[in-house]
mmCIF file of C-alpha atoms in Angstrom:
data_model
loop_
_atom_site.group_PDB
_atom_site.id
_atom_site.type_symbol
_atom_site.label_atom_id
_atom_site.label_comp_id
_atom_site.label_asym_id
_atom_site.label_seq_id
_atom_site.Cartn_x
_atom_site.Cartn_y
_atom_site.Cartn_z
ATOM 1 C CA UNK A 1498 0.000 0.000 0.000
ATOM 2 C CA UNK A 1499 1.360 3.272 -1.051
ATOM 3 C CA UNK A 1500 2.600 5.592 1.578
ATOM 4 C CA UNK A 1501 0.897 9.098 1.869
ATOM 5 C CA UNK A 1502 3.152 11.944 0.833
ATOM 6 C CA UNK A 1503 3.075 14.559 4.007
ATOM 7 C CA UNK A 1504 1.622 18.082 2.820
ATOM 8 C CA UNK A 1505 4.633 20.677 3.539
ATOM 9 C CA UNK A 1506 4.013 23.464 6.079
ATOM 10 C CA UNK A 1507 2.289 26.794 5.382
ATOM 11 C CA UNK A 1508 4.767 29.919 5.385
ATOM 12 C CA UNK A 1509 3.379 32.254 7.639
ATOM 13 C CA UNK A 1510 4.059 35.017 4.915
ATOM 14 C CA UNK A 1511 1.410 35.169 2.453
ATOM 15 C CA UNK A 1512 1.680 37.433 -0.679
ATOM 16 C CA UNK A 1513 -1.409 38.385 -2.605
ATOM 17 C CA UNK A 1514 0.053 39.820 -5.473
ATOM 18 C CA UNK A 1515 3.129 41.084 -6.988
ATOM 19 C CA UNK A 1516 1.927 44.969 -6.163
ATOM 20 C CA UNK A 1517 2.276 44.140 -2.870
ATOM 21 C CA UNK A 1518 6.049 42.791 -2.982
ATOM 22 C CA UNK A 1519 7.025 46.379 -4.541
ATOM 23 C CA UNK A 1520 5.066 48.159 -1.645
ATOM 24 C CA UNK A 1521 7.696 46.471 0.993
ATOM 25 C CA UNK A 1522 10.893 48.257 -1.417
ATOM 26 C CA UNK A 1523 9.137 51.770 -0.870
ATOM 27 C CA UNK A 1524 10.582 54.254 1.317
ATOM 28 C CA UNK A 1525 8.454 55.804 4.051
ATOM 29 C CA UNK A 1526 8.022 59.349 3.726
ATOM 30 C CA UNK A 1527 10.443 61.352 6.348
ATOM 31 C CA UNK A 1528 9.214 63.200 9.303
ATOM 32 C CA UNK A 1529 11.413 65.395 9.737
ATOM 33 C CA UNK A 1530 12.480 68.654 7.511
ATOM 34 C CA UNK A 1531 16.022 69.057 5.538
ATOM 35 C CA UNK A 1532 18.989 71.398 7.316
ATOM 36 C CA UNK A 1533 18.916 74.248 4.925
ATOM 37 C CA UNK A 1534 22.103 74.284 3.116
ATOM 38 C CA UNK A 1535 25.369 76.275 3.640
ATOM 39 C CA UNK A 1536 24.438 78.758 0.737
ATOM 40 C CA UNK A 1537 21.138 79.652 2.588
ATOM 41 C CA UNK A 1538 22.170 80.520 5.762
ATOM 42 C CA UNK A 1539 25.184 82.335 4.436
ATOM 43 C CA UNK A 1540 22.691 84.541 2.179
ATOM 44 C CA UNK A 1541 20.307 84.340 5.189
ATOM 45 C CA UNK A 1542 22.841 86.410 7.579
ATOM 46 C CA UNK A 1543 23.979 88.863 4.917
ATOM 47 C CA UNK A 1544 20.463 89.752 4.477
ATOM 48 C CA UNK A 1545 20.246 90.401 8.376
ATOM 49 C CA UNK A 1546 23.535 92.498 8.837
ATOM 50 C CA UNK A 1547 22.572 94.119 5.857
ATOM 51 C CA UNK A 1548 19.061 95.071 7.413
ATOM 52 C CA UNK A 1549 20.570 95.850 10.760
ATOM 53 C CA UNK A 1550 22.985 98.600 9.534
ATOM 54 C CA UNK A 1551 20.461 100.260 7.650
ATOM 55 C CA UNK A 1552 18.298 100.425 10.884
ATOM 56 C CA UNK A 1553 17.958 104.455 12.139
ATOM 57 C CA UNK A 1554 18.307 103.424 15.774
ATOM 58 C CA UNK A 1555 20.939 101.534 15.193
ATOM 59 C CA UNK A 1556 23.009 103.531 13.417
ATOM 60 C CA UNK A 1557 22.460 106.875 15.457
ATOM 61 C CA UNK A 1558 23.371 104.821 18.552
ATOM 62 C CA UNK A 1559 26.604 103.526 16.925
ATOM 63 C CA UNK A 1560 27.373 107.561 15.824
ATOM 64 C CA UNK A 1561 26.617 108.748 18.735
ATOM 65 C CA UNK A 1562 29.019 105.855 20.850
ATOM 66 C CA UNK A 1563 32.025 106.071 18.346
ATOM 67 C CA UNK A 1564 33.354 109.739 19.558
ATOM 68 C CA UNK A 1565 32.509 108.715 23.343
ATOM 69 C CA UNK A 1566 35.169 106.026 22.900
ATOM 70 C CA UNK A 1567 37.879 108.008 20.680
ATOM 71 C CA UNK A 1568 37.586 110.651 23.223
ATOM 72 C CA UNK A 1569 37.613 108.279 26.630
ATOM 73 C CA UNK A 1570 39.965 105.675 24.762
ATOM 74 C CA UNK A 1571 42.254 107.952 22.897
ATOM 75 C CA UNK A 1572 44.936 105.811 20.323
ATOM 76 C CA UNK A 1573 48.464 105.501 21.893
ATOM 77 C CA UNK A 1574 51.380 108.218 19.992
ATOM 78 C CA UNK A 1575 54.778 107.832 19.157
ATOM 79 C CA UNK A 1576 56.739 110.570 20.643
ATOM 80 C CA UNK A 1577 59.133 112.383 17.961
ATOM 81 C CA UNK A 1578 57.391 110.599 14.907
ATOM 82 C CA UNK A 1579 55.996 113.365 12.655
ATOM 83 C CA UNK A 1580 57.163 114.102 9.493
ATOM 84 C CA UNK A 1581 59.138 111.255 9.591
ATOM 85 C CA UNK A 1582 59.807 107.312 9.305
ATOM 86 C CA UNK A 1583 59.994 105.205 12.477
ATOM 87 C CA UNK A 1584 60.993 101.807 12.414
ATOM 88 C CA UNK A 1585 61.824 99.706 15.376
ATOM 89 C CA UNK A 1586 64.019 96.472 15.046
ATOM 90 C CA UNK A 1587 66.912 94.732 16.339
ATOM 91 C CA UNK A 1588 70.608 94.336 15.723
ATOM 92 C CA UNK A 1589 70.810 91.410 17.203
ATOM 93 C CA UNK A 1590 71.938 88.118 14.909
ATOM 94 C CA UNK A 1591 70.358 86.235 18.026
ATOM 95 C CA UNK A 1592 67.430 84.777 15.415
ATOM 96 C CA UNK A 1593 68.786 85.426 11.847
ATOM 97 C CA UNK A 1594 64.921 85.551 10.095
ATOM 98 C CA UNK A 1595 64.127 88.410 12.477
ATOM 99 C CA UNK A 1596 67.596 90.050 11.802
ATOM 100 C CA UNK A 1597 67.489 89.388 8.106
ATOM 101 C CA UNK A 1598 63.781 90.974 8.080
ATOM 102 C CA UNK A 1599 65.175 94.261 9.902
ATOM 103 C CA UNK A 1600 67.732 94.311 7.408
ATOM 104 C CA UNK A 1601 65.526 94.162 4.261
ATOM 105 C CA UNK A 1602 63.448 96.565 5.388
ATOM 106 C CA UNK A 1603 66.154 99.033 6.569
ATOM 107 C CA UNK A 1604 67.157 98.682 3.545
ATOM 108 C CA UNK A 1605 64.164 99.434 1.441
ATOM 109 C CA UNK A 1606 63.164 102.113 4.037
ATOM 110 C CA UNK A 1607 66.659 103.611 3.150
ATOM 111 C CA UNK A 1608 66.754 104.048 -0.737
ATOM 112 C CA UNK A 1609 63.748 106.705 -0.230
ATOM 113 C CA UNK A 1610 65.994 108.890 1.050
ATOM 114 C CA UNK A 1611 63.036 110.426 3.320
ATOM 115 C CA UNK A 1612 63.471 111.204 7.447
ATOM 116 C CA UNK A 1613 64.595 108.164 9.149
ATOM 117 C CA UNK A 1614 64.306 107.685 12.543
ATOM 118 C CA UNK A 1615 65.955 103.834 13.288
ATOM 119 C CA UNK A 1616 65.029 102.994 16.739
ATOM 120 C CA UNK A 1617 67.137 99.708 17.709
ATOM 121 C CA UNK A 1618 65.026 97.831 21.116
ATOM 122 C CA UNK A 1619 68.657 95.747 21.320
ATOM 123 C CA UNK A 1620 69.966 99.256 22.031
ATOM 124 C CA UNK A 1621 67.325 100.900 24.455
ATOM 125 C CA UNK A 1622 64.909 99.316 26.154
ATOM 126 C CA UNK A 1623 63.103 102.573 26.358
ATOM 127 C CA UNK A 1624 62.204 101.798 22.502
ATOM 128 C CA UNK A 1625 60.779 98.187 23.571
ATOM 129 C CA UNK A 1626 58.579 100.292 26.203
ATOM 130 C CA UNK A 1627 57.290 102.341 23.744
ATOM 131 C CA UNK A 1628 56.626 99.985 20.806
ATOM 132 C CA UNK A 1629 54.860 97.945 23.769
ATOM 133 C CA UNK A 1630 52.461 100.897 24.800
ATOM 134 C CA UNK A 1631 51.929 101.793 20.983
ATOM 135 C CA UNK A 1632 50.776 98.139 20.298
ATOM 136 C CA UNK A 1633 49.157 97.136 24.053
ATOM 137 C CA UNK A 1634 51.215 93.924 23.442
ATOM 138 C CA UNK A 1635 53.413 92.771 26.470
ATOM 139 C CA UNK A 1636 54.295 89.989 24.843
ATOM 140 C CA UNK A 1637 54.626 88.078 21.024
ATOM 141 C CA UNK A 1638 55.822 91.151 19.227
ATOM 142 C CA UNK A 1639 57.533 90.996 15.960
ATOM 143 C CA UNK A 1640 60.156 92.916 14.648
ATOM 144 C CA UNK A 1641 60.795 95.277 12.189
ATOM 145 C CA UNK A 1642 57.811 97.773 12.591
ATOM 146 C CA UNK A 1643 57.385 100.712 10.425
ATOM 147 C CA UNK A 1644 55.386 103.920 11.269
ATOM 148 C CA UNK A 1645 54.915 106.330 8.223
ATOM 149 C CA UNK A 1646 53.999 110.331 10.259
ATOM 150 C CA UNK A 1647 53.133 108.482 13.326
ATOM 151 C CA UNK A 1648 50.704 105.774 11.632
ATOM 152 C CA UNK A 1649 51.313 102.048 11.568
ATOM 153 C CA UNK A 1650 52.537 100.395 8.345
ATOM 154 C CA UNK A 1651 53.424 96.998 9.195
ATOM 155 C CA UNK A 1652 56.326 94.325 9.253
ATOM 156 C CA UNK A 1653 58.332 93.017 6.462
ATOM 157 C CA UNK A 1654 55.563 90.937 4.741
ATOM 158 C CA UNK A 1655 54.036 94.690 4.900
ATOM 159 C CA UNK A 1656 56.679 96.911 3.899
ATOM 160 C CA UNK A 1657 57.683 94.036 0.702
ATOM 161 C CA UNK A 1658 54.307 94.174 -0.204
ATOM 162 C CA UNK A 1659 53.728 97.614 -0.535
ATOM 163 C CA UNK A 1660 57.219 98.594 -2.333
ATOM 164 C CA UNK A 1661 56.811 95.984 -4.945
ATOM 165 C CA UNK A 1662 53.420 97.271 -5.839
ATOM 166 C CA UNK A 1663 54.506 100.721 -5.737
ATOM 167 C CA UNK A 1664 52.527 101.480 -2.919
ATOM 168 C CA UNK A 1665 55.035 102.585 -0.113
ATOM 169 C CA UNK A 1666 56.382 105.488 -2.115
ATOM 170 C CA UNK A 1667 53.249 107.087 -2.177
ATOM 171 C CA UNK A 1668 52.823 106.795 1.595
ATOM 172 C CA UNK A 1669 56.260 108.459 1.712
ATOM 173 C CA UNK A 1670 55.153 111.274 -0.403
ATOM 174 C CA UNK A 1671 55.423 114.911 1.667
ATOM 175 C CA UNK A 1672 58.042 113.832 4.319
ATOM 176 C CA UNK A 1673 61.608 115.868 4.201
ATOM 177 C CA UNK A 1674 63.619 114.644 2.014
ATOM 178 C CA UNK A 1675 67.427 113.835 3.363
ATOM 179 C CA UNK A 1676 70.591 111.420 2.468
ATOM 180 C CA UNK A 1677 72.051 111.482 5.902
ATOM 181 C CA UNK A 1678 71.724 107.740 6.364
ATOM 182 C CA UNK A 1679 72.971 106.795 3.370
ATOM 183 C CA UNK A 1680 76.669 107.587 4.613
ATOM 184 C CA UNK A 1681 78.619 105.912 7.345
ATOM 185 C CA UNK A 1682 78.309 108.693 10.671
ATOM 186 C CA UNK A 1683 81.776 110.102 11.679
ATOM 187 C CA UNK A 1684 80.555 109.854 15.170
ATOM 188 C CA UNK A 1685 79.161 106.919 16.086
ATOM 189 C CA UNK A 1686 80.082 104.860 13.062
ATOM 190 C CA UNK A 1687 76.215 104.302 11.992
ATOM 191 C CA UNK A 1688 75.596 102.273 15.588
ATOM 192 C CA UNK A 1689 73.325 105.184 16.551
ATOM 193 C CA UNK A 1690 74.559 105.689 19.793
ATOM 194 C CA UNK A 1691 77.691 106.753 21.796
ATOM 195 C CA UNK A 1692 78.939 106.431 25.328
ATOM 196 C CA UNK A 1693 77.273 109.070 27.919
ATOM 197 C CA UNK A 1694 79.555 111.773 28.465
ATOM 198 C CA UNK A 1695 78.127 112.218 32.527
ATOM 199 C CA UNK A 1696 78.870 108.831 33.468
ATOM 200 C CA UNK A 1697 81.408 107.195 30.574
ATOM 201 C CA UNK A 1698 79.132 104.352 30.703
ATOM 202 C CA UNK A 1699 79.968 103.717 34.181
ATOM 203 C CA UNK A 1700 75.968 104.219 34.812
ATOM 204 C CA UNK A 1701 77.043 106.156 38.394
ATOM 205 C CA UNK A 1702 78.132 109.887 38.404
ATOM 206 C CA UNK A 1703 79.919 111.252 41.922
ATOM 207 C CA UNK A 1704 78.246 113.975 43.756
ATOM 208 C CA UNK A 1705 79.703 116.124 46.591
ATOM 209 C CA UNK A 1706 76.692 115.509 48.656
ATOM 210 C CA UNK A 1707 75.681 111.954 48.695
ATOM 211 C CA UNK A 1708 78.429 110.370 46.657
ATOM 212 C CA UNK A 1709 78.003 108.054 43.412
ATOM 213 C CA UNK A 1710 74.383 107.878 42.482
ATOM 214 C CA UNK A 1711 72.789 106.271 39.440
ATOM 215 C CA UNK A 1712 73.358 108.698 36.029
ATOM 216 C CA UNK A 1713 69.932 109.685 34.689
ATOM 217 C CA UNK A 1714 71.139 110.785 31.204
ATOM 218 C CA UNK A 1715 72.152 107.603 29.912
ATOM 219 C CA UNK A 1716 70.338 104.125 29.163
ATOM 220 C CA UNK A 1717 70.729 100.663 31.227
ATOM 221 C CA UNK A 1718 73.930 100.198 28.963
ATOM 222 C CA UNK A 1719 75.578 103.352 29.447
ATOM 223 C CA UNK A 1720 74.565 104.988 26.370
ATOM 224 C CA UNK A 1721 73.344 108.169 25.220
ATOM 225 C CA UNK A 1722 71.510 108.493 21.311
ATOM 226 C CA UNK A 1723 73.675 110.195 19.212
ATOM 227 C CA UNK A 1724 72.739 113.398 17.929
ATOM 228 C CA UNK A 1725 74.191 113.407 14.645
ATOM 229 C CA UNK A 1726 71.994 110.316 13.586
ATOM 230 C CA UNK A 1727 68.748 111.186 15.060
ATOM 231 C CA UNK A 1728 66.181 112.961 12.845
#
Protein backbone atom coordinates (compact mmCIF):
# COMPACT_ATOMS: atom_id res chain seq x y z
CA UNK A 1 0.00 0.00 0.00
CA UNK A 2 1.36 3.27 -1.05
CA UNK A 3 2.60 5.59 1.58
CA UNK A 4 0.90 9.10 1.87
CA UNK A 5 3.15 11.94 0.83
CA UNK A 6 3.07 14.56 4.01
CA UNK A 7 1.62 18.08 2.82
CA UNK A 8 4.63 20.68 3.54
CA UNK A 9 4.01 23.46 6.08
CA UNK A 10 2.29 26.79 5.38
CA UNK A 11 4.77 29.92 5.39
CA UNK A 12 3.38 32.25 7.64
CA UNK A 13 4.06 35.02 4.91
CA UNK A 14 1.41 35.17 2.45
CA UNK A 15 1.68 37.43 -0.68
CA UNK A 16 -1.41 38.38 -2.61
CA UNK A 17 0.05 39.82 -5.47
CA UNK A 18 3.13 41.08 -6.99
CA UNK A 19 1.93 44.97 -6.16
CA UNK A 20 2.28 44.14 -2.87
CA UNK A 21 6.05 42.79 -2.98
CA UNK A 22 7.03 46.38 -4.54
CA UNK A 23 5.07 48.16 -1.65
CA UNK A 24 7.70 46.47 0.99
CA UNK A 25 10.89 48.26 -1.42
CA UNK A 26 9.14 51.77 -0.87
CA UNK A 27 10.58 54.25 1.32
CA UNK A 28 8.45 55.80 4.05
CA UNK A 29 8.02 59.35 3.73
CA UNK A 30 10.44 61.35 6.35
CA UNK A 31 9.21 63.20 9.30
CA UNK A 32 11.41 65.40 9.74
CA UNK A 33 12.48 68.65 7.51
CA UNK A 34 16.02 69.06 5.54
CA UNK A 35 18.99 71.40 7.32
CA UNK A 36 18.92 74.25 4.93
CA UNK A 37 22.10 74.28 3.12
CA UNK A 38 25.37 76.28 3.64
CA UNK A 39 24.44 78.76 0.74
CA UNK A 40 21.14 79.65 2.59
CA UNK A 41 22.17 80.52 5.76
CA UNK A 42 25.18 82.34 4.44
CA UNK A 43 22.69 84.54 2.18
CA UNK A 44 20.31 84.34 5.19
CA UNK A 45 22.84 86.41 7.58
CA UNK A 46 23.98 88.86 4.92
CA UNK A 47 20.46 89.75 4.48
CA UNK A 48 20.25 90.40 8.38
CA UNK A 49 23.54 92.50 8.84
CA UNK A 50 22.57 94.12 5.86
CA UNK A 51 19.06 95.07 7.41
CA UNK A 52 20.57 95.85 10.76
CA UNK A 53 22.98 98.60 9.53
CA UNK A 54 20.46 100.26 7.65
CA UNK A 55 18.30 100.43 10.88
CA UNK A 56 17.96 104.45 12.14
CA UNK A 57 18.31 103.42 15.77
CA UNK A 58 20.94 101.53 15.19
CA UNK A 59 23.01 103.53 13.42
CA UNK A 60 22.46 106.87 15.46
CA UNK A 61 23.37 104.82 18.55
CA UNK A 62 26.60 103.53 16.93
CA UNK A 63 27.37 107.56 15.82
CA UNK A 64 26.62 108.75 18.74
CA UNK A 65 29.02 105.85 20.85
CA UNK A 66 32.02 106.07 18.35
CA UNK A 67 33.35 109.74 19.56
CA UNK A 68 32.51 108.72 23.34
CA UNK A 69 35.17 106.03 22.90
CA UNK A 70 37.88 108.01 20.68
CA UNK A 71 37.59 110.65 23.22
CA UNK A 72 37.61 108.28 26.63
CA UNK A 73 39.97 105.68 24.76
CA UNK A 74 42.25 107.95 22.90
CA UNK A 75 44.94 105.81 20.32
CA UNK A 76 48.46 105.50 21.89
CA UNK A 77 51.38 108.22 19.99
CA UNK A 78 54.78 107.83 19.16
CA UNK A 79 56.74 110.57 20.64
CA UNK A 80 59.13 112.38 17.96
CA UNK A 81 57.39 110.60 14.91
CA UNK A 82 56.00 113.36 12.66
CA UNK A 83 57.16 114.10 9.49
CA UNK A 84 59.14 111.25 9.59
CA UNK A 85 59.81 107.31 9.31
CA UNK A 86 59.99 105.20 12.48
CA UNK A 87 60.99 101.81 12.41
CA UNK A 88 61.82 99.71 15.38
CA UNK A 89 64.02 96.47 15.05
CA UNK A 90 66.91 94.73 16.34
CA UNK A 91 70.61 94.34 15.72
CA UNK A 92 70.81 91.41 17.20
CA UNK A 93 71.94 88.12 14.91
CA UNK A 94 70.36 86.23 18.03
CA UNK A 95 67.43 84.78 15.41
CA UNK A 96 68.79 85.43 11.85
CA UNK A 97 64.92 85.55 10.09
CA UNK A 98 64.13 88.41 12.48
CA UNK A 99 67.60 90.05 11.80
CA UNK A 100 67.49 89.39 8.11
CA UNK A 101 63.78 90.97 8.08
CA UNK A 102 65.18 94.26 9.90
CA UNK A 103 67.73 94.31 7.41
CA UNK A 104 65.53 94.16 4.26
CA UNK A 105 63.45 96.56 5.39
CA UNK A 106 66.15 99.03 6.57
CA UNK A 107 67.16 98.68 3.54
CA UNK A 108 64.16 99.43 1.44
CA UNK A 109 63.16 102.11 4.04
CA UNK A 110 66.66 103.61 3.15
CA UNK A 111 66.75 104.05 -0.74
CA UNK A 112 63.75 106.70 -0.23
CA UNK A 113 65.99 108.89 1.05
CA UNK A 114 63.04 110.43 3.32
CA UNK A 115 63.47 111.20 7.45
CA UNK A 116 64.59 108.16 9.15
CA UNK A 117 64.31 107.69 12.54
CA UNK A 118 65.96 103.83 13.29
CA UNK A 119 65.03 102.99 16.74
CA UNK A 120 67.14 99.71 17.71
CA UNK A 121 65.03 97.83 21.12
CA UNK A 122 68.66 95.75 21.32
CA UNK A 123 69.97 99.26 22.03
CA UNK A 124 67.33 100.90 24.46
CA UNK A 125 64.91 99.32 26.15
CA UNK A 126 63.10 102.57 26.36
CA UNK A 127 62.20 101.80 22.50
CA UNK A 128 60.78 98.19 23.57
CA UNK A 129 58.58 100.29 26.20
CA UNK A 130 57.29 102.34 23.74
CA UNK A 131 56.63 99.99 20.81
CA UNK A 132 54.86 97.94 23.77
CA UNK A 133 52.46 100.90 24.80
CA UNK A 134 51.93 101.79 20.98
CA UNK A 135 50.78 98.14 20.30
CA UNK A 136 49.16 97.14 24.05
CA UNK A 137 51.22 93.92 23.44
CA UNK A 138 53.41 92.77 26.47
CA UNK A 139 54.30 89.99 24.84
CA UNK A 140 54.63 88.08 21.02
CA UNK A 141 55.82 91.15 19.23
CA UNK A 142 57.53 91.00 15.96
CA UNK A 143 60.16 92.92 14.65
CA UNK A 144 60.80 95.28 12.19
CA UNK A 145 57.81 97.77 12.59
CA UNK A 146 57.38 100.71 10.43
CA UNK A 147 55.39 103.92 11.27
CA UNK A 148 54.91 106.33 8.22
CA UNK A 149 54.00 110.33 10.26
CA UNK A 150 53.13 108.48 13.33
CA UNK A 151 50.70 105.77 11.63
CA UNK A 152 51.31 102.05 11.57
CA UNK A 153 52.54 100.39 8.34
CA UNK A 154 53.42 97.00 9.19
CA UNK A 155 56.33 94.32 9.25
CA UNK A 156 58.33 93.02 6.46
CA UNK A 157 55.56 90.94 4.74
CA UNK A 158 54.04 94.69 4.90
CA UNK A 159 56.68 96.91 3.90
CA UNK A 160 57.68 94.04 0.70
CA UNK A 161 54.31 94.17 -0.20
CA UNK A 162 53.73 97.61 -0.54
CA UNK A 163 57.22 98.59 -2.33
CA UNK A 164 56.81 95.98 -4.94
CA UNK A 165 53.42 97.27 -5.84
CA UNK A 166 54.51 100.72 -5.74
CA UNK A 167 52.53 101.48 -2.92
CA UNK A 168 55.04 102.59 -0.11
CA UNK A 169 56.38 105.49 -2.11
CA UNK A 170 53.25 107.09 -2.18
CA UNK A 171 52.82 106.79 1.60
CA UNK A 172 56.26 108.46 1.71
CA UNK A 173 55.15 111.27 -0.40
CA UNK A 174 55.42 114.91 1.67
CA UNK A 175 58.04 113.83 4.32
CA UNK A 176 61.61 115.87 4.20
CA UNK A 177 63.62 114.64 2.01
CA UNK A 178 67.43 113.84 3.36
CA UNK A 179 70.59 111.42 2.47
CA UNK A 180 72.05 111.48 5.90
CA UNK A 181 71.72 107.74 6.36
CA UNK A 182 72.97 106.80 3.37
CA UNK A 183 76.67 107.59 4.61
CA UNK A 184 78.62 105.91 7.35
CA UNK A 185 78.31 108.69 10.67
CA UNK A 186 81.78 110.10 11.68
CA UNK A 187 80.55 109.85 15.17
CA UNK A 188 79.16 106.92 16.09
CA UNK A 189 80.08 104.86 13.06
CA UNK A 190 76.21 104.30 11.99
CA UNK A 191 75.60 102.27 15.59
CA UNK A 192 73.33 105.18 16.55
CA UNK A 193 74.56 105.69 19.79
CA UNK A 194 77.69 106.75 21.80
CA UNK A 195 78.94 106.43 25.33
CA UNK A 196 77.27 109.07 27.92
CA UNK A 197 79.56 111.77 28.47
CA UNK A 198 78.13 112.22 32.53
CA UNK A 199 78.87 108.83 33.47
CA UNK A 200 81.41 107.19 30.57
CA UNK A 201 79.13 104.35 30.70
CA UNK A 202 79.97 103.72 34.18
CA UNK A 203 75.97 104.22 34.81
CA UNK A 204 77.04 106.16 38.39
CA UNK A 205 78.13 109.89 38.40
CA UNK A 206 79.92 111.25 41.92
CA UNK A 207 78.25 113.97 43.76
CA UNK A 208 79.70 116.12 46.59
CA UNK A 209 76.69 115.51 48.66
CA UNK A 210 75.68 111.95 48.69
CA UNK A 211 78.43 110.37 46.66
CA UNK A 212 78.00 108.05 43.41
CA UNK A 213 74.38 107.88 42.48
CA UNK A 214 72.79 106.27 39.44
CA UNK A 215 73.36 108.70 36.03
CA UNK A 216 69.93 109.68 34.69
CA UNK A 217 71.14 110.79 31.20
CA UNK A 218 72.15 107.60 29.91
CA UNK A 219 70.34 104.13 29.16
CA UNK A 220 70.73 100.66 31.23
CA UNK A 221 73.93 100.20 28.96
CA UNK A 222 75.58 103.35 29.45
CA UNK A 223 74.56 104.99 26.37
CA UNK A 224 73.34 108.17 25.22
CA UNK A 225 71.51 108.49 21.31
CA UNK A 226 73.67 110.20 19.21
CA UNK A 227 72.74 113.40 17.93
CA UNK A 228 74.19 113.41 14.65
CA UNK A 229 71.99 110.32 13.59
CA UNK A 230 68.75 111.19 15.06
CA UNK A 231 66.18 112.96 12.84
Amino acid sequence: MWQSWNKPRSSSFSCSSFKDIQSLFVDEPSTTKPKPSIFHRVALANKLLRAWSNHPKLTARASDEAPRAAQSHPPPSIPRAEQRVVVYFTSLRVVRGTFEDCKTVRSILRGFRVALDERDVSMDSGFLAELRRVTGRKTGLTLPRVFVNGRYVGGADEVRWLHENGELKKLLEGLPVTDSHLRACHVCDDHRFVLCGECSGARKVYAEKGGFKTCTACNESGLIRCICCSC
